[in-house]
Short mmCIF file of C-alpha atoms in Angstrom, two decimals:
data_model
loop_
_atom_site.label_atom_id
_atom_site.label_comp_id
_atom_site.label_asym_id
_atom_site.label_seq_id
_atom_site.Cartn_x
_atom_site.Cartn_y
_atom_site.Cartn_z
CA MET A 165 0.00 0.00 0.00
CA ASP A 166 1.15 3.55 -0.72
CA SER A 167 2.03 5.86 2.16
CA ILE A 168 -0.24 8.78 2.98
CA VAL A 169 -0.05 11.88 0.77
CA ASP A 170 0.41 14.98 2.87
CA LEU A 171 -1.56 18.16 2.12
CA SER A 172 0.28 21.42 1.80
CA LEU A 173 -1.13 24.59 3.33
CA TRP A 174 -1.73 26.15 -0.09
CA GLN A 175 -3.71 23.08 -1.21
CA LEU A 176 -5.86 23.24 1.92
CA SER A 177 -6.34 26.98 1.44
CA LEU A 178 -7.32 26.43 -2.18
CA PHE A 179 -9.89 23.80 -1.26
CA SER A 180 -11.30 26.13 1.41
CA LEU A 181 -12.50 28.38 -1.42
CA THR A 182 -15.35 25.86 -1.92
CA LEU A 183 -16.88 27.42 1.20
CA VAL A 184 -18.17 30.14 -1.11
CA ILE A 185 -20.94 27.69 -2.09
CA PRO A 186 -22.74 27.46 1.29
CA PHE A 187 -22.26 31.20 1.77
CA ALA A 188 -23.78 31.83 -1.66
CA ILE A 189 -26.74 29.61 -0.80
CA ASN A 190 -27.16 31.54 2.44
CA HIS A 191 -27.17 34.84 0.55
CA TYR A 192 -29.53 33.71 -2.22
CA TYR A 193 -32.13 32.21 0.10
CA GLN A 194 -31.66 34.85 2.80
CA LEU A 195 -31.06 32.22 5.48
CA GLU A 196 -29.36 34.74 7.78
CA LEU A 197 -26.77 32.17 8.74
CA ALA A 198 -23.65 33.95 7.47
CA ARG A 199 -22.46 34.94 10.94
CA ASP A 200 -23.05 31.45 12.37
CA MET A 201 -21.32 29.86 9.39
CA ALA A 202 -18.31 32.17 9.66
CA ILE A 203 -18.03 31.57 13.41
CA GLY A 204 -18.41 27.83 12.92
CA VAL A 205 -15.71 27.57 10.26
CA GLY A 206 -13.41 29.93 12.17
CA ARG A 207 -13.76 28.13 15.48
CA MET A 208 -13.39 24.73 13.84
CA THR A 209 -10.15 25.83 12.15
CA LEU A 210 -8.62 27.39 15.26
CA GLN A 211 -9.71 24.52 17.51
CA LEU A 212 -8.33 21.86 15.16
CA ILE A 213 -5.00 23.66 14.84
CA ALA A 214 -4.79 24.06 18.62
CA ILE A 215 -5.76 20.46 19.33
CA GLY A 216 -3.33 19.22 16.67
CA ALA A 217 -0.46 21.02 18.37
CA TYR A 218 -1.60 19.85 21.80
CA LEU A 219 -2.00 16.22 20.69
CA GLU A 220 1.56 16.18 19.38
CA TYR A 221 2.68 17.37 22.83
CA LEU A 222 0.37 14.83 24.50
CA PHE A 223 1.70 11.97 22.39
CA ASN A 224 5.27 12.93 23.25
CA ILE A 225 4.88 13.03 27.04
CA ASN A 226 2.50 10.01 27.03
CA SER A 227 1.61 10.29 30.74
CA LEU A 228 -1.19 8.21 32.26
CA LEU A 229 -2.22 11.05 34.58
CA VAL A 230 -2.26 13.65 31.79
CA ASN A 231 -4.24 11.31 29.52
CA LEU A 232 -6.84 10.67 32.21
CA VAL A 233 -7.16 14.38 33.00
CA TRP A 234 -7.64 15.14 29.30
CA ILE A 235 -10.33 12.44 28.95
CA GLY A 236 -12.01 13.84 32.08
CA LEU A 237 -12.08 17.29 30.47
CA MET A 238 -13.55 15.78 27.30
CA ILE A 239 -16.35 14.20 29.34
CA LEU A 240 -17.06 17.44 31.22
CA ILE A 241 -17.12 19.54 28.05
CA GLY A 242 -19.30 16.92 26.35
CA SER A 243 -21.78 17.01 29.25
CA LEU A 244 -22.01 20.80 29.17
CA SER A 245 -22.50 20.72 25.40
CA ILE A 246 -25.32 18.16 25.62
CA ILE A 247 -27.22 20.10 28.29
CA ASN A 248 -26.71 23.41 26.49
CA LYS A 249 -27.92 22.08 23.14
CA ALA A 250 -30.91 20.43 24.81
CA LYS A 251 -31.72 23.83 26.40
CA LEU A 252 -32.02 22.39 29.88
CA PRO A 253 -30.66 23.63 33.24
CA TYR A 254 -27.20 22.47 34.30
CA ARG A 255 -28.18 22.40 37.97
CA TYR A 256 -30.28 19.24 37.73
CA LEU A 257 -28.78 17.47 34.72
CA PHE A 258 -25.00 17.96 34.86
CA LEU A 259 -24.39 15.03 37.21
CA PRO A 260 -26.74 12.55 35.46
CA VAL A 261 -25.35 13.34 32.00
CA THR A 262 -21.72 13.28 33.16
CA THR A 263 -22.29 9.97 34.94
CA GLY A 264 -23.88 8.51 31.82
CA LEU A 265 -20.92 9.51 29.64
CA LEU A 266 -18.37 8.36 32.21
CA PHE A 267 -19.87 4.90 32.72
CA GLY A 268 -20.56 4.53 29.02
CA LEU A 269 -17.00 5.40 27.99
CA SER A 270 -14.72 3.97 30.70
CA PRO A 271 -15.40 0.20 30.46
CA LEU A 272 -15.48 0.18 26.66
CA LEU A 273 -12.27 2.19 26.38
CA ALA A 274 -10.56 -0.11 28.87
CA LEU A 275 -11.83 -3.22 27.05
CA ILE A 276 -10.65 -2.02 23.63
CA CYS A 277 -7.19 -0.99 24.86
CA ILE A 278 -6.48 -3.85 27.28
CA VAL A 279 -8.01 -6.81 25.42
CA PHE A 280 -8.01 -5.96 21.72
CA ILE A 281 -5.60 -3.26 20.56
CA GLN A 282 -3.07 -3.71 23.41
CA PRO A 283 -0.85 -0.66 22.71
CA THR A 284 2.47 -0.19 24.50
CA PRO A 285 2.08 1.25 27.05
CA ILE A 286 -1.58 0.36 27.53
CA TYR A 287 -2.43 4.04 28.14
CA ASN A 288 -0.68 5.17 24.94
CA ALA A 289 -2.15 8.59 24.09
CA GLN A 290 -1.97 7.85 20.36
CA TYR A 291 -4.75 5.29 20.84
CA LEU A 292 -6.46 6.34 24.07
CA ILE A 293 -7.30 9.95 23.17
CA PRO A 294 -8.60 9.44 19.60
CA LEU A 295 -10.68 6.42 20.69
CA ALA A 296 -12.20 8.40 23.56
CA GLY A 297 -12.90 11.28 21.18
CA MET A 298 -14.68 9.06 18.66
CA LEU A 299 -16.83 7.36 21.28
CA LEU A 300 -17.77 10.59 23.04
CA GLY A 301 -18.30 12.59 19.87
CA ASN A 302 -20.70 10.07 18.40
CA SER A 303 -22.70 9.86 21.64
CA LEU A 304 -23.44 13.57 21.99
CA SER A 305 -26.26 13.84 19.44
CA GLY A 306 -28.04 10.77 20.82
CA ASN A 307 -28.02 12.21 24.33
CA ILE A 308 -29.28 15.59 23.09
CA VAL A 309 -32.18 13.99 21.20
CA ALA A 310 -33.05 11.79 24.19
CA LEU A 311 -33.14 14.65 26.70
CA GLN A 312 -35.11 16.94 24.39
CA ASN A 313 -37.73 14.28 23.75
CA LEU A 314 -38.03 13.27 27.40
CA PHE A 315 -38.66 16.77 28.70
CA SER A 316 -40.81 17.78 25.75
CA ALA A 317 -43.06 14.82 26.57
CA TYR A 318 -43.68 16.17 30.08
CA GLU A 319 -45.20 19.26 28.45
CA ASP A 320 -46.84 17.70 25.39
CA ARG A 321 -48.34 14.78 27.35
CA LYS A 322 -48.81 16.53 30.67
CA GLU A 323 -52.34 15.20 31.22
CA GLU A 324 -51.21 11.62 30.65
CA TYR A 325 -48.42 11.98 33.21
CA GLU A 326 -50.59 13.73 35.81
CA GLY A 327 -53.36 11.18 35.30
CA ALA A 328 -50.99 8.31 36.05
CA ILE A 329 -49.73 10.10 39.17
CA SER A 330 -53.30 10.74 40.38
CA LEU A 331 -54.07 7.03 40.02
CA GLY A 332 -51.20 6.19 42.37
CA ALA A 333 -48.37 5.48 39.93
CA SER A 334 -44.88 6.39 41.06
CA PRO A 335 -43.22 9.27 39.17
CA VAL A 336 -40.73 6.88 37.59
CA TYR A 337 -43.45 4.47 36.48
CA ALA A 338 -45.53 7.33 35.06
CA SER A 339 -42.45 8.54 33.17
CA MET A 340 -41.63 5.18 31.57
CA PRO A 341 -43.59 5.77 28.31
CA PHE A 342 -41.74 9.07 27.88
CA LEU A 343 -38.36 7.51 28.66
CA ARG A 344 -39.02 4.62 26.27
CA ASN A 345 -39.98 6.98 23.46
CA ALA A 346 -36.94 9.19 24.11
CA ILE A 347 -34.57 6.22 23.87
CA GLN A 348 -36.23 5.00 20.66
CA LYS A 349 -35.84 8.40 19.00
CA SER A 350 -32.23 8.77 20.14
CA PHE A 351 -31.38 5.38 18.61
CA ALA A 352 -33.02 6.12 15.25
CA PRO A 353 -30.14 8.11 13.64
CA ILE A 354 -27.38 5.64 14.54
CA LEU A 355 -29.49 2.65 13.49
CA ALA A 356 -30.14 4.34 10.13
CA SER A 357 -26.42 5.01 9.80
CA MET A 358 -25.51 1.41 10.63
CA VAL A 359 -27.76 -0.12 7.96
CA THR A 360 -26.24 2.12 5.26
CA THR A 361 -22.59 1.90 6.35
CA GLY A 362 -20.51 0.32 3.61
CA LEU A 363 -23.21 0.80 0.96
CA VAL A 364 -23.97 4.51 1.17
CA THR A 365 -21.32 5.80 3.56
CA LEU A 366 -17.69 4.98 4.27
CA PRO A 367 -16.94 6.01 7.88
CA GLY A 368 -14.21 8.53 8.59
CA MET A 369 -11.93 6.24 10.57
CA MET A 370 -11.92 3.56 7.89
CA THR A 371 -11.39 6.13 5.11
CA GLY A 372 -8.54 7.74 7.03
CA GLN A 373 -6.80 4.42 7.58
CA ILE A 374 -7.12 3.44 3.93
CA LEU A 375 -5.76 6.82 2.85
CA GLY A 376 -2.95 6.26 5.33
CA GLY A 377 -1.90 3.05 3.57
CA ILE A 378 -3.60 0.38 5.71
CA ALA A 379 -5.11 -2.60 3.88
CA PRO A 380 -8.90 -2.20 3.40
CA MET A 381 -9.82 -5.39 5.29
CA THR A 382 -7.72 -4.30 8.28
CA ALA A 383 -9.39 -0.88 8.22
CA ILE A 384 -12.82 -2.53 8.04
CA LYS A 385 -12.12 -4.66 11.12
CA TYR A 386 -11.12 -1.58 13.11
CA GLN A 387 -14.20 0.27 11.85
CA LEU A 388 -16.50 -2.56 12.94
CA LEU A 389 -14.90 -2.53 16.37
CA ILE A 390 -15.44 1.23 16.69
CA MET A 391 -18.99 1.20 15.31
CA ILE A 392 -20.03 -1.49 17.78
CA ALA A 393 -18.34 0.42 20.61
CA ILE A 394 -20.09 3.66 19.60
CA PHE A 395 -23.50 1.97 19.57
CA VAL A 396 -22.92 0.27 22.92
CA MET A 397 -21.61 3.46 24.54
CA MET A 398 -24.53 5.51 23.27
CA SER A 399 -26.94 2.87 24.57
CA ILE A 400 -25.36 2.96 28.02
CA SER A 401 -24.91 6.73 28.24
CA VAL A 402 -28.41 7.62 26.98
CA THR A 403 -30.19 5.09 29.19
CA LEU A 404 -28.17 5.95 32.29
CA SER A 405 -28.45 9.72 31.73
CA LEU A 406 -32.23 9.55 31.31
CA ARG A 407 -32.75 7.20 34.24
CA LEU A 408 -30.63 9.30 36.59
CA SER A 409 -32.30 12.47 35.31
CA LEU A 410 -35.67 11.18 36.51
CA ASN A 411 -34.32 10.96 40.06
CA SER A 412 -32.82 14.44 39.77
CA VAL A 413 -35.68 16.43 38.25
CA ILE A 414 -38.79 14.86 39.82
CA ASN A 415 -39.64 15.47 43.46
CA PRO A 416 -41.33 12.78 45.63
CA GLN A 417 -44.77 14.24 44.82
CA GLY A 418 -44.14 13.82 41.08
CA ARG A 419 -43.63 17.49 40.26
CA ILE A 420 -41.20 18.16 37.40
CA LEU A 421 -38.61 20.67 38.57
CA VAL A 422 -37.49 21.78 35.10
CA ASN A 423 -39.07 22.53 31.76
CA THR A 424 -37.72 22.27 28.21
CA MET A 425 -36.26 25.76 28.24
CA LYS A 426 -33.53 27.08 30.54
#
C-alpha cells in the first residue's frame, strides 16, 4: 500500500474556497446564517490547529495522569454541550449526564485498549485519546435527542403523566412511556447510519486508515470494532443519563422541577 499523501497549506487553502458555495446559498435564500457559518468555520479551524499542536505534545509526554485528565475534560465539556444544546438547566442534569458519559466510555475504552488493541504502554495517548474522542463525539447527538424528547413529553403529554400520578403510579413508572420513546428516538439516527454503512457511507476512521496506507480489510475490522463500541456506549450513556435524570428532576410528589427551556 502507498504511504499517505500529505496536504500542503496552499492546497488546503485552495480547497477552502469551496466554502463560497454554502455562503452563496445563504445569501440567495436569505437564510441569515452567514455569521453562524463564519463563526463555525473559524472556530473549527482554530480549535483543530490548537488540538493538533496539543496532541503532538500529549503523544510525546504520554503520561497516564495527563491522559486521564484530558479524557475527564472531554467528558465534562461533552456534558455541558449536551445540556446546552438540549436547552435544559445544568443544575439538575449535569451530574446525570456526566455519569452517563463516564460509565458509558470507561469500560469500553478499557476493554478495547487492554483486550483488543493492546498498545504499549496500555495508556498510549496515540490510541487512548482518539478512541475516547470518537466514542464521546458520536454519543453527543443521541443524548441531546433523548433529553429533548423526554422533557418535551412532560409538556406535550402533561395530562397523561398527571393522570398516572393521580391514580397512584410512582413518578418513575408514570415517566416510563416518555423515557421509552426518548430512547427510541435517540437510537433512530445511529441505526439508520448502521444499515447504510458500507453501501452509502464509508466512515471517517476507515477512510482515514485506507488513505494512510492500511489494507482495506484491516481498516474494516477496526471500523467494525469502533462502530459497535459507539453503539454500545450511546446505549449505556443515553439510558443511564435519562434514568438518573428522573431521580434528579422529579420530586417525591411527582412534580417536574425543570421545563424544556432554561
